[in-house]
Every structure is written in structure tokens, then in C-alpha cells.
Amino acid sequence: MSTVADAFATRHGAAPTGVWFAPGRVNLIGEHTDYNDGFVLPFALPHRAVVAAAPAAGGRSRVRSVQEPGAPVEFSAASVVPGEVPGWAAYVAGTCWAFREAGYPLGEVELELDSDVPVGAGLSSSAAVECAVGVALAGLAGADVDPTTLARIARRAENEFVGAPTGGMDQMASMHGRAGRLVFLDTRGDTVELVPFDLPAHDLELLVVDTRAPHAHASGEYGARRADCEAAAAALGVPALRDAGPDDLPRIADERIRRRARHIVTENARVVETVRLLSGGADPRAIGPLLDASHTSMRDDFEITVPHVDVAVEAARDGGATGARMTGGGFGGCVIALVEADGAAAVTASVREAFAQRGWAEPVVFPGTPSDGAGRLT
Ligand code: ADP
Ligand code: MG
């Protein structure tokens, strides 16, 4: 993706100061646990947002995106505050704002953005943009900002500038990812441990299936699940569901709230068990039943799946997958399937066939390869 550097040079008559990148992510296991002080286990994708950047002359910053053709969006990076920049550029301006709020120096900037992270598919194109801009701003400032601090800056942009009440998993995965590794994140305290996930060594692949299901009511349902989890923690008298165990669940009187809590409690346990197996050098096939159980829990207890993802999971298993689950916040988005490398084609065919039979748009299937987190390209 040196094309952003070329586009920048053509437009500005000079090369950018540098080119930085940050990836999208897939969550292997640990869904909706992040806002319950729990555990998640994502990895960074090879798909990235790339940003060419340089200081801007004059009192305005400008950002362009290949994915948002048209005039550049202008704002003042040195003074912008929440509410001033709507639309896609809020992810960029918000990162500038949060970077300044964290106490780092920031003048005006020229930014040229490109990304191959699918937008709105649950692969966190938004965190990729924020984190790419974050590492670019740190690079331009010559500031040595650690990855967790940049992830928090990026998350603050999304929460307080864009206004999306998400947890911190996406930005931490985008910043901390590493080739061949999973990012085991304890969201209480934001501690990170890299866990080996060497699929080629075991003749395995992790397929990502973008179901292209229309996202329905995702943000409203997300808020409702957060509220249910808070109600469950309050009923148990614990600070967060992270602090509850299976024995506590019968104490929750409301049937729906109890099921929501059961998903979080069992999902946290599945993340910990997945990490135990993989860190201990187990054959990754051993995590298949945990992936399956996670999906069942999301479908029946947390109720965040939709027919497209349930069908994709079933078809992947019918096609020979060792384990499969929805990944991401739910109500659409992607499914992952752990498959034998020589069985990937059969699993893909099975999912395509199931979708074709129902007259649904063809899903997009690609291998999810754990890749490096944000950094500087040139
Ligand atoms: P996801 O993060 O799952 O892809 P979100 O709704 O959180 O979905 O974020 C998608 C939004 O992020 C887009 O609607 C757009 O505003 C912004 N975005 C993502 N990638 C780009 C890009 N390459 N250029 C401009 N804006 C982008
Ligand atoms: Mg997002």
C-alpha cells in the first residue's frame, strides 16, 4: 500500500513524513466480555488501514480517505472538540482530540488514508483507522507512546468523539497484535499476554466468513445487553460479572438476566481454558468444542446471533470444521471456523451452498492469519 504515499506526493508535491498502519481484528473467543471486566482473545488481521501523514502548513488539518471519495474533511487538530466533526472523519478528528487530551503535542496535519479492512463487517475497520492515525500522530510528534496508551486514546475517540459505547478490545488487538500470536487481554487493568497460535504447523486454518448479513438494531441491542449485564452484577452485588462464577447464577431471579450472566460467566471460563490449552502447547484442534460452545451460548443465552450467522456456523460444521462460532458484537457480521488446511475448500463450499439455497448473497470467505499490530511502514 505505497499507493497512499504516491497519492500524497502527487497531491502535495512532496513525500509524506511517514506512512503508518494499523490492522483490523478478529476475536477468536470472548464475546461481550470486554465491558464486564473480563477476558478476550483477539488477533490482528493482515487487513490494515494505512495513513500517509505530514505536518500541515496553515491553521487547518485535512484528511482524505480512498474509501470516502470527495473533498477532504477539514478541521483543526490542535483545537477540535467532540461534536465538531461528523461522519467518518470523526474517527480521525476524535483520535487527534484524544491524543491532545492525553497530553501530547499536536499541530495541524495532512492525512491520506486507505484501508482494506471491510467496513461494518465486525472486523473493526473503525479501530484500524483510529489506531493508524494514533501511531501516525505519535510518529509525527516524535513521541514514544506505548501501545496500550495509544489503544486507550483510540478507544476514547470512538467512545467520546464518535459516540459509540464500545469496549477496548478492538484497539488493544490492533495495537498489540503479532504474527502467529493471539492477544490475551484481561480488560480489568488492560494487561496483555501473547499466546502462540501457529496454525500452519498443525496443518490448520482459521476461516473468516463475512456473512454480509444486514446489521439490524445492532447498537440498540448492544446497549440492552450492557444494561442486562449491569443488572446482573447489581443483583449479585459484584463490581462486574467478571467477579461472578457459575455457583452465583441461581441467585439471579430474573430468567433473562440470569441467561445473560451465564453467557458472560461461561464465556470468560472458555477464554481462560482456550489460553490454557494453547499456552500449554496443545493441538489447536482441542479448542474446537470451546468455539462451538461459545456459539451456542451467544445464540441461546445472550441472543445476539441472526439466521445468517447460525446457518454459516452449522454449514461450516457440516462441511467438516473442527469448531465454529460467530465473532464480533453480533446481529450480523462474521463467523470463524477452525478447519483442516486441506478441508478449507469443502467448508467454504458448504457455507456457500447453504447461502445459495436460501437465496442469500454469497458470503466472503478468507483465511484469518494472525498478523502484526500497528506500526510504521516507511
Ligand atoms: P467496523 O468497525 O465493524 O468495521 P464500525 O461501524 O465500528 O464498523 O466502523 C465503520 C465506520 O468507520 C465507517 O462507517 C466509517 O465511518 C469509518 N471507517 C472505517 N474505515 C474507513 C476508511 N477506510 N475511510 C474512512 N472511514 C472509515
Ligand atoms: Mg468498529
PDB file of N, CA and C in Angstrom, residues 114-181:
ATOM      1  N   ASP A 114      -6.065   4.988   3.539  1.00  0.00           N
ATOM      2  CA  ASP A 114      -6.562   3.892   2.697  1.00  0.00           C
ATOM      3  C   ASP A 114      -6.708   2.674   3.599  1.00  0.00           C
ATOM      4  N   SER A 115      -7.629   1.782   3.275  1.00  0.00           N
ATOM      5  CA  SER A 115      -7.818   0.617   4.141  1.00  0.00           C
ATOM      6  C   SER A 115      -8.407  -0.535   3.344  1.00  0.00           C
ATOM      7  N   ASP A 116      -7.967  -1.743   3.648  1.00  0.00           N
ATOM      8  CA  ASP A 116      -8.617  -2.916   3.049  1.00  0.00           C
ATOM      9  C   ASP A 116      -9.353  -3.737   4.109  1.00  0.00           C
ATOM     10  N   VAL A 117      -9.621  -3.108   5.266  1.00  0.00           N
ATOM     11  CA  VAL A 117     -10.453  -3.776   6.274  1.00  0.00           C
ATOM     12  C   VAL A 117     -11.916  -3.576   5.857  1.00  0.00           C
ATOM     13  N   PRO A 118     -12.663  -4.665   5.640  1.00  0.00           N
ATOM     14  CA  PRO A 118     -14.065  -4.496   5.255  1.00  0.00           C
ATOM     15  C   PRO A 118     -14.806  -3.641   6.289  1.00  0.00           C
ATOM     16  N   VAL A 119     -15.580  -2.691   5.804  1.00  0.00           N
ATOM     17  CA  VAL A 119     -16.266  -1.746   6.709  1.00  0.00           C
ATOM     18  C   VAL A 119     -17.589  -2.336   7.192  1.00  0.00           C
ATOM     19  N   GLY A 120     -17.810  -2.266   8.487  1.00  0.00           N
ATOM     20  CA  GLY A 120     -19.089  -2.670   9.051  1.00  0.00           C
ATOM     21  C   GLY A 120     -19.312  -4.170   9.092  1.00  0.00           C
ATOM     22  N   ALA A 121     -18.251  -4.955   8.908  1.00  0.00           N
ATOM     23  CA  ALA A 121     -18.373  -6.415   8.912  1.00  0.00           C
ATOM     24  C   ALA A 121     -18.030  -7.000  10.284  1.00  0.00           C
ATOM     25  N   GLY A 122     -17.749  -6.143  11.242  1.00  0.00           N
ATOM     26  CA  GLY A 122     -17.360  -6.636  12.564  1.00  0.00           C
ATOM     27  C   GLY A 122     -15.883  -6.966  12.659  1.00  0.00           C
ATOM     28  N   LEU A 123     -15.096  -6.485  11.718  1.00  0.00           N
ATOM     29  CA  LEU A 123     -13.649  -6.735  11.740  1.00  0.00           C
ATOM     30  C   LEU A 123     -12.886  -5.496  12.205  1.00  0.00           C
ATOM     31  N   SER A 124     -13.642  -4.526  12.695  1.00  0.00           N
ATOM     32  CA  SER A 124     -13.088  -3.335  13.334  1.00  0.00           C
ATOM     33  C   SER A 124     -12.294  -2.430  12.389  1.00  0.00           C
ATOM     34  N   SER A 125     -12.931  -2.091  11.295  1.00  0.00           N
ATOM     35  CA  SER A 125     -12.333  -1.073  10.424  1.00  0.00           C
ATOM     36  C   SER A 125     -12.188   0.245  11.177  1.00  0.00           C
ATOM     37  N   SER A 126     -13.072   0.485  12.145  1.00  0.00           N
ATOM     38  CA  SER A 126     -13.018   1.755  12.876  1.00  0.00           C
ATOM     39  C   SER A 126     -11.768   1.824  13.758  1.00  0.00           C
ATOM     40  N   ALA A 127     -11.475   0.759  14.499  1.00  0.00           N
ATOM     41  CA  ALA A 127     -10.277   0.764  15.339  1.00  0.00           C
ATOM     42  C   ALA A 127      -9.015   0.829  14.475  1.00  0.00           C
ATOM     43  N   ALA A 128      -9.060   0.210  13.287  1.00  0.00           N
ATOM     44  CA  ALA A 128      -7.898   0.262  12.397  1.00  0.00           C
ATOM     45  C   ALA A 128      -7.605   1.709  12.014  1.00  0.00           C
ATOM     46  N   VAL A 129      -8.660   2.461  11.683  1.00  0.00           N
ATOM     47  CA  VAL A 129      -8.474   3.874  11.325  1.00  0.00           C
ATOM     48  C   VAL A 129      -7.931   4.657  12.524  1.00  0.00           C
ATOM     49  N   GLU A 130      -8.568   4.496  13.682  1.00  0.00           N
ATOM     50  CA  GLU A 130      -8.133   5.259  14.868  1.00  0.00           C
ATOM     51  C   GLU A 130      -6.681   4.937  15.228  1.00  0.00           C
ATOM     52  N   CYS A 131      -6.350   3.647  15.237  1.00  0.00           N
ATOM     53  CA  CYS A 131      -5.001   3.251  15.667  1.00  0.00           C
ATOM     54  C   CYS A 131      -3.949   3.676  14.644  1.00  0.00           C
ATOM     55  N   ALA A 132      -4.294   3.607  13.345  1.00  0.00           N
ATOM     56  CA  ALA A 132      -3.346   4.059  12.318  1.00  0.00           C
ATOM     57  C   ALA A 132      -3.073   5.558  12.484  1.00  0.00           C
ATOM     58  N   VAL A 133      -4.145   6.319  12.717  1.00  0.00           N
ATOM     59  CA  VAL A 133      -3.973   7.756  12.929  1.00  0.00           C
ATOM     60  C   VAL A 133      -3.185   7.993  14.226  1.00  0.00           C
ATOM     61  N   GLY A 134      -3.489   7.213  15.257  1.00  0.00           N
ATOM     62  CA  GLY A 134      -2.781   7.364  16.537  1.00  0.00           C
ATOM     63  C   GLY A 134      -1.277   7.144  16.410  1.00  0.00           C
ATOM     64  N   VAL A 135      -0.871   6.071  15.748  1.00  0.00           N
ATOM     65  CA  VAL A 135       0.586   5.838  15.609  1.00  0.00           C
ATOM     66  C   VAL A 135       1.199   6.900  14.701  1.00  0.00           C
ATOM     67  N   ALA A 136       0.429   7.391  13.727  1.00  0.00           N
ATOM     68  CA  ALA A 136       0.946   8.456  12.852  1.00  0.00           C
ATOM     69  C   ALA A 136       1.180   9.741  13.655  1.00  0.00           C
ATOM     70  N   LEU A 137       0.210  10.102  14.505  1.00  0.00           N
ATOM     71  CA  LEU A 137       0.360  11.323  15.306  1.00  0.00           C
ATOM     72  C   LEU A 137       1.559  11.212  16.244  1.00  0.00           C
ATOM     73  N   ALA A 138       1.712  10.028  16.866  1.00  0.00           N
ATOM     74  CA  ALA A 138       2.855   9.816  17.762  1.00  0.00           C
ATOM     75  C   ALA A 138       4.157   9.929  16.971  1.00  0.00           C
ATOM     76  N   GLY A 139       4.158   9.350  15.765  1.00  0.00           N
ATOM     77  CA  GLY A 139       5.361   9.407  14.926  1.00  0.00           C
ATOM     78  C   GLY A 139       5.698  10.838  14.525  1.00  0.00           C
ATOM     79  N   LEU A 140       4.677  11.592  14.113  1.00  0.00           N
ATOM     80  CA  LEU A 140       4.914  12.986  13.704  1.00  0.00           C
ATOM     81  C   LEU A 140       5.425  13.815  14.882  1.00  0.00           C
ATOM     82  N   ALA A 141       4.902  13.525  16.087  1.00  0.00           N
ATOM     83  CA  ALA A 141       5.299  14.281  17.277  1.00  0.00           C
ATOM     84  C   ALA A 141       6.652  13.821  17.809  1.00  0.00           C
ATOM     85  N   GLY A 142       7.161  12.717  17.263  1.00  0.00           N
ATOM     86  CA  GLY A 142       8.404  12.153  17.784  1.00  0.00           C
ATOM     87  C   GLY A 142       8.237  11.650  19.207  1.00  0.00           C
ATOM     88  N   ALA A 143       6.990  11.323  19.557  1.00  0.00           N
ATOM     89  CA  ALA A 143       6.696  10.877  20.926  1.00  0.00           C
ATOM     90  C   ALA A 143       6.712   9.355  20.992  1.00  0.00           C
ATOM     91  N   ASP A 144       7.343   8.823  22.015  1.00  0.00           N
ATOM     92  CA  ASP A 144       7.398   7.381  22.207  1.00  0.00           C
ATOM     93  C   ASP A 144       6.208   6.981  23.086  1.00  0.00           C
ATOM     94  N   VAL A 145       5.067   6.665  22.430  1.00  0.00           N
ATOM     95  CA  VAL A 145       3.847   6.362  23.178  1.00  0.00           C
ATOM     96  C   VAL A 145       3.644   4.848  23.164  1.00  0.00           C
ATOM     97  N   ASP A 146       3.474   4.244  24.336  1.00  0.00           N
ATOM     98  CA  ASP A 146       3.360   2.786  24.371  1.00  0.00           C
ATOM     99  C   ASP A 146       2.020   2.340  23.777  1.00  0.00           C
ATOM    100  N   PRO A 147       1.959   1.090  23.289  1.00  0.00           N
ATOM    101  CA  PRO A 147       0.765   0.623  22.563  1.00  0.00           C
ATOM    102  C   PRO A 147      -0.522   0.682  23.382  1.00  0.00           C
ATOM    103  N   THR A 148      -0.455   0.398  24.666  1.00  0.00           N
ATOM    104  CA  THR A 148      -1.673   0.427  25.475  1.00  0.00           C
ATOM    105  C   THR A 148      -2.205   1.855  25.606  1.00  0.00           C
ATOM    106  N   THR A 149      -1.306   2.816  25.771  1.00  0.00           N
ATOM    107  CA  THR A 149      -1.733   4.217  25.841  1.00  0.00           C
ATOM    108  C   THR A 149      -2.379   4.641  24.527  1.00  0.00           C
ATOM    109  N   LEU A 150      -1.786   4.256  23.395  1.00  0.00           N
ATOM    110  CA  LEU A 150      -2.381   4.601  22.103  1.00  0.00           C
ATOM    111  C   LEU A 150      -3.736   3.916  21.921  1.00  0.00           C
ATOM    112  N   ALA A 151      -3.843   2.675  22.400  1.00  0.00           N
ATOM    113  CA  ALA A 151      -5.127   1.966  22.304  1.00  0.00           C
ATOM    114  C   ALA A 151      -6.195   2.703  23.111  1.00  0.00           C
ATOM    115  N   ARG A 152      -5.812   3.216  24.282  1.00  0.00           N
ATOM    116  CA  ARG A 152      -6.782   3.946  25.108  1.00  0.00           C
ATOM    117  C   ARG A 152      -7.185   5.261  24.453  1.00  0.00           C
ATOM    118  N   ILE A 153      -6.233   5.921  23.820  1.00  0.00           N
ATOM    119  CA  ILE A 153      -6.526   7.158  23.081  1.00  0.00           C
ATOM    120  C   ILE A 153      -7.535   6.850  21.961  1.00  0.00           C
ATOM    121  N   ALA A 154      -7.266   5.763  21.232  1.00  0.00           N
ATOM    122  CA  ALA A 154      -8.139   5.380  20.112  1.00  0.00           C
ATOM    123  C   ALA A 154      -9.538   5.032  20.615  1.00  0.00           C
ATOM    124  N   ARG A 155      -9.586   4.307  21.729  1.00  0.00           N
ATOM    125  CA  ARG A 155     -10.893   3.944  22.282  1.00  0.00           C
ATOM    126  C   ARG A 155     -11.666   5.183  22.737  1.00  0.00           C
ATOM    127  N   ARG A 156     -10.942   6.129  23.323  1.00  0.00           N
ATOM    128  CA  ARG A 156     -11.606   7.349  23.788  1.00  0.00           C
ATOM    129  C   ARG A 156     -12.208   8.110  22.610  1.00  0.00           C
ATOM    130  N   ALA A 157     -11.481   8.109  21.480  1.00  0.00           N
ATOM    131  CA  ALA A 157     -12.018   8.745  20.267  1.00  0.00           C
ATOM    132  C   ALA A 157     -13.341   8.094  19.875  1.00  0.00           C
ATOM    133  N   GLU A 158     -13.376   6.778  19.901  1.00  0.00           N
ATOM    134  CA  GLU A 158     -14.593   6.059  19.479  1.00  0.00           C
ATOM    135  C   GLU A 158     -15.738   6.281  20.475  1.00  0.00           C
ATOM    136  N   ASN A 159     -15.416   6.238  21.788  1.00  0.00           N
ATOM    137  CA  ASN A 159     -16.453   6.361  22.809  1.00  0.00           C
ATOM    138  C   ASN A 159     -16.963   7.803  22.921  1.00  0.00           C
ATOM    139  N   GLU A 160     -16.048   8.754  23.009  1.00  0.00           N
ATOM    140  CA  GLU A 160     -16.432  10.111  23.405  1.00  0.00           C
ATOM    141  C   GLU A 160     -16.515  11.089  22.244  1.00  0.00           C
ATOM    142  N   PHE A 161     -15.890  10.785  21.128  1.00  0.00           N
ATOM    143  CA  PHE A 161     -15.964  11.701  19.976  1.00  0.00           C
ATOM    144  C   PHE A 161     -16.955  11.181  18.943  1.00  0.00           C
ATOM    145  N   VAL A 162     -16.808   9.893  18.588  1.00  0.00           N
ATOM    146  CA  VAL A 162     -17.767   9.289  17.649  1.00  0.00           C
ATOM    147  C   VAL A 162     -19.081   9.010  18.376  1.00  0.00           C
ATOM    148  N   GLY A 163     -18.962   8.590  19.643  1.00  0.00           N
ATOM    149  CA  GLY A 163     -20.157   8.328  20.435  1.00  0.00           C
ATOM    150  C   GLY A 163     -20.605   6.878  20.404  1.00  0.00           C
ATOM    151  N   ALA A 164     -19.684   5.961  20.107  1.00  0.00           N
ATOM    152  CA  ALA A 164     -20.007   4.523  20.115  1.00  0.00           C
ATOM    153  C   ALA A 164     -19.506   3.906  21.422  1.00  0.00           C
ATOM    154  N   PRO A 165     -20.420   3.360  22.243  1.00  0.00           N
ATOM    155  CA  PRO A 165     -20.038   2.909  23.587  1.00  0.00           C
ATOM    156  C   PRO A 165     -19.398   1.530  23.601  1.00  0.00           C
ATOM    157  N   THR A 166     -18.304   1.360  22.876  1.00  0.00           N
ATOM    158  CA  THR A 166     -17.674   0.043  22.741  1.00  0.00           C
ATOM    159  C   THR A 166     -16.651  -0.195  23.846  1.00  0.00           C
ATOM    160  N   GLY A 167     -16.289  -1.460  24.030  1.00  0.00           N
ATOM    161  CA  GLY A 167     -15.220  -1.808  24.962  1.00  0.00           C
ATOM    162  C   GLY A 167     -13.866  -1.547  24.307  1.00  0.00           C
ATOM    163  N   GLY A 168     -12.804  -1.979  24.973  1.00  0.00           N
ATOM    164  CA  GLY A 168     -11.473  -1.632  24.489  1.00  0.00           C
ATOM    165  C   GLY A 168     -10.742  -2.718  23.720  1.00  0.00           C
ATOM    166  N   MET A 169     -11.443  -3.807  23.408  1.00  0.00           N
ATOM    167  CA  MET A 169     -10.756  -4.932  22.772  1.00  0.00           C
ATOM    168  C   MET A 169     -10.160  -4.592  21.403  1.00  0.00           C
ATOM    169  N   ASP A 170     -10.952  -3.914  20.564  1.00  0.00           N
ATOM    170  CA  ASP A 170     -10.543  -3.718  19.169  1.00  0.00           C
ATOM    171  C   ASP A 170      -9.222  -2.963  19.068  1.00  0.00           C
ATOM    172  N   GLN A 171      -9.137  -1.880  19.838  1.00  0.00           N
ATOM    173  CA  GLN A 171      -7.953  -1.041  19.767  1.00  0.00           C
ATOM    174  C   GLN A 171      -6.736  -1.761  20.369  1.00  0.00           C
ATOM    175  N   MET A 172      -6.954  -2.531  21.438  1.00  0.00           N
ATOM    176  CA  MET A 172      -5.831  -3.271  22.034  1.00  0.00           C
ATOM    177  C   MET A 172      -5.318  -4.341  21.075  1.00  0.00           C
ATOM    178  N   ALA A 173      -6.226  -5.012  20.373  1.00  0.00           N
ATOM    179  CA  ALA A 173      -5.796  -6.025  19.396  1.00  0.00           C
ATOM    180  C   ALA A 173      -5.040  -5.379  18.248  1.00  0.00           C
ATOM    181  N   SER A 174      -5.541  -4.240  17.781  1.00  0.00           N
ATOM    182  CA  SER A 174      -4.902  -3.560  16.650  1.00  0.00           C
ATOM    183  C   SER A 174      -3.507  -3.069  17.027  1.00  0.00           C
ATOM    184  N   MET A 175      -3.336  -2.648  18.279  1.00  0.00           N
ATOM    185  CA  MET A 175      -2.029  -2.137  18.707  1.00  0.00           C
ATOM    186  C   MET A 175      -1.061  -3.261  19.081  1.00  0.00           C
ATOM    187  N   HIS A 176      -1.561  -4.318  19.750  1.00  0.00           N
ATOM    188  CA  HIS A 176      -0.665  -5.325  20.336  1.00  0.00           C
ATOM    189  C   HIS A 176      -0.487  -6.585  19.488  1.00  0.00           C
ATOM    190  N   GLY A 177      -1.260  -6.727  18.397  1.00  0.00           N
ATOM    191  CA  GLY A 177      -1.196  -7.955  17.608  1.00  0.00           C
ATOM    192  C   GLY A 177       0.219  -8.303  17.167  1.00  0.00           C
ATOM    193  N   ARG A 178       0.436  -9.588  16.945  1.00  0.00           N
ATOM    194  CA  ARG A 178       1.731 -10.048  16.457  1.00  0.00           C
ATOM    195  C   ARG A 178       1.510 -11.281  15.580  1.00  0.00           C
ATOM    196  N   ALA A 179       2.308 -11.403  14.539  1.00  0.00           N
ATOM    197  CA  ALA A 179       2.190 -12.546  13.633  1.00  0.00           C
ATOM    198  C   ALA A 179       2.275 -13.856  14.416  1.00  0.00           C
ATOM    199  N   GLY A 180       1.349 -14.765  14.154  1.00  0.00           N
ATOM    200  CA  GLY A 180       1.374 -16.079  14.807  1.00  0.00           C
ATOM    201  C   GLY A 180       0.959 -16.065  16.270  1.00  0.00           C
ATOM    202  N   ARG A 181       0.402 -14.943  16.727  1.00  0.00           N
ATOM    203  CA  ARG A 181       0.043 -14.827  18.144  1.00  0.00           C
ATOM    204  C   ARG A 181      -1.392 -14.329  18.307  1.00  0.00           C
TER     205      ARG A 181
END
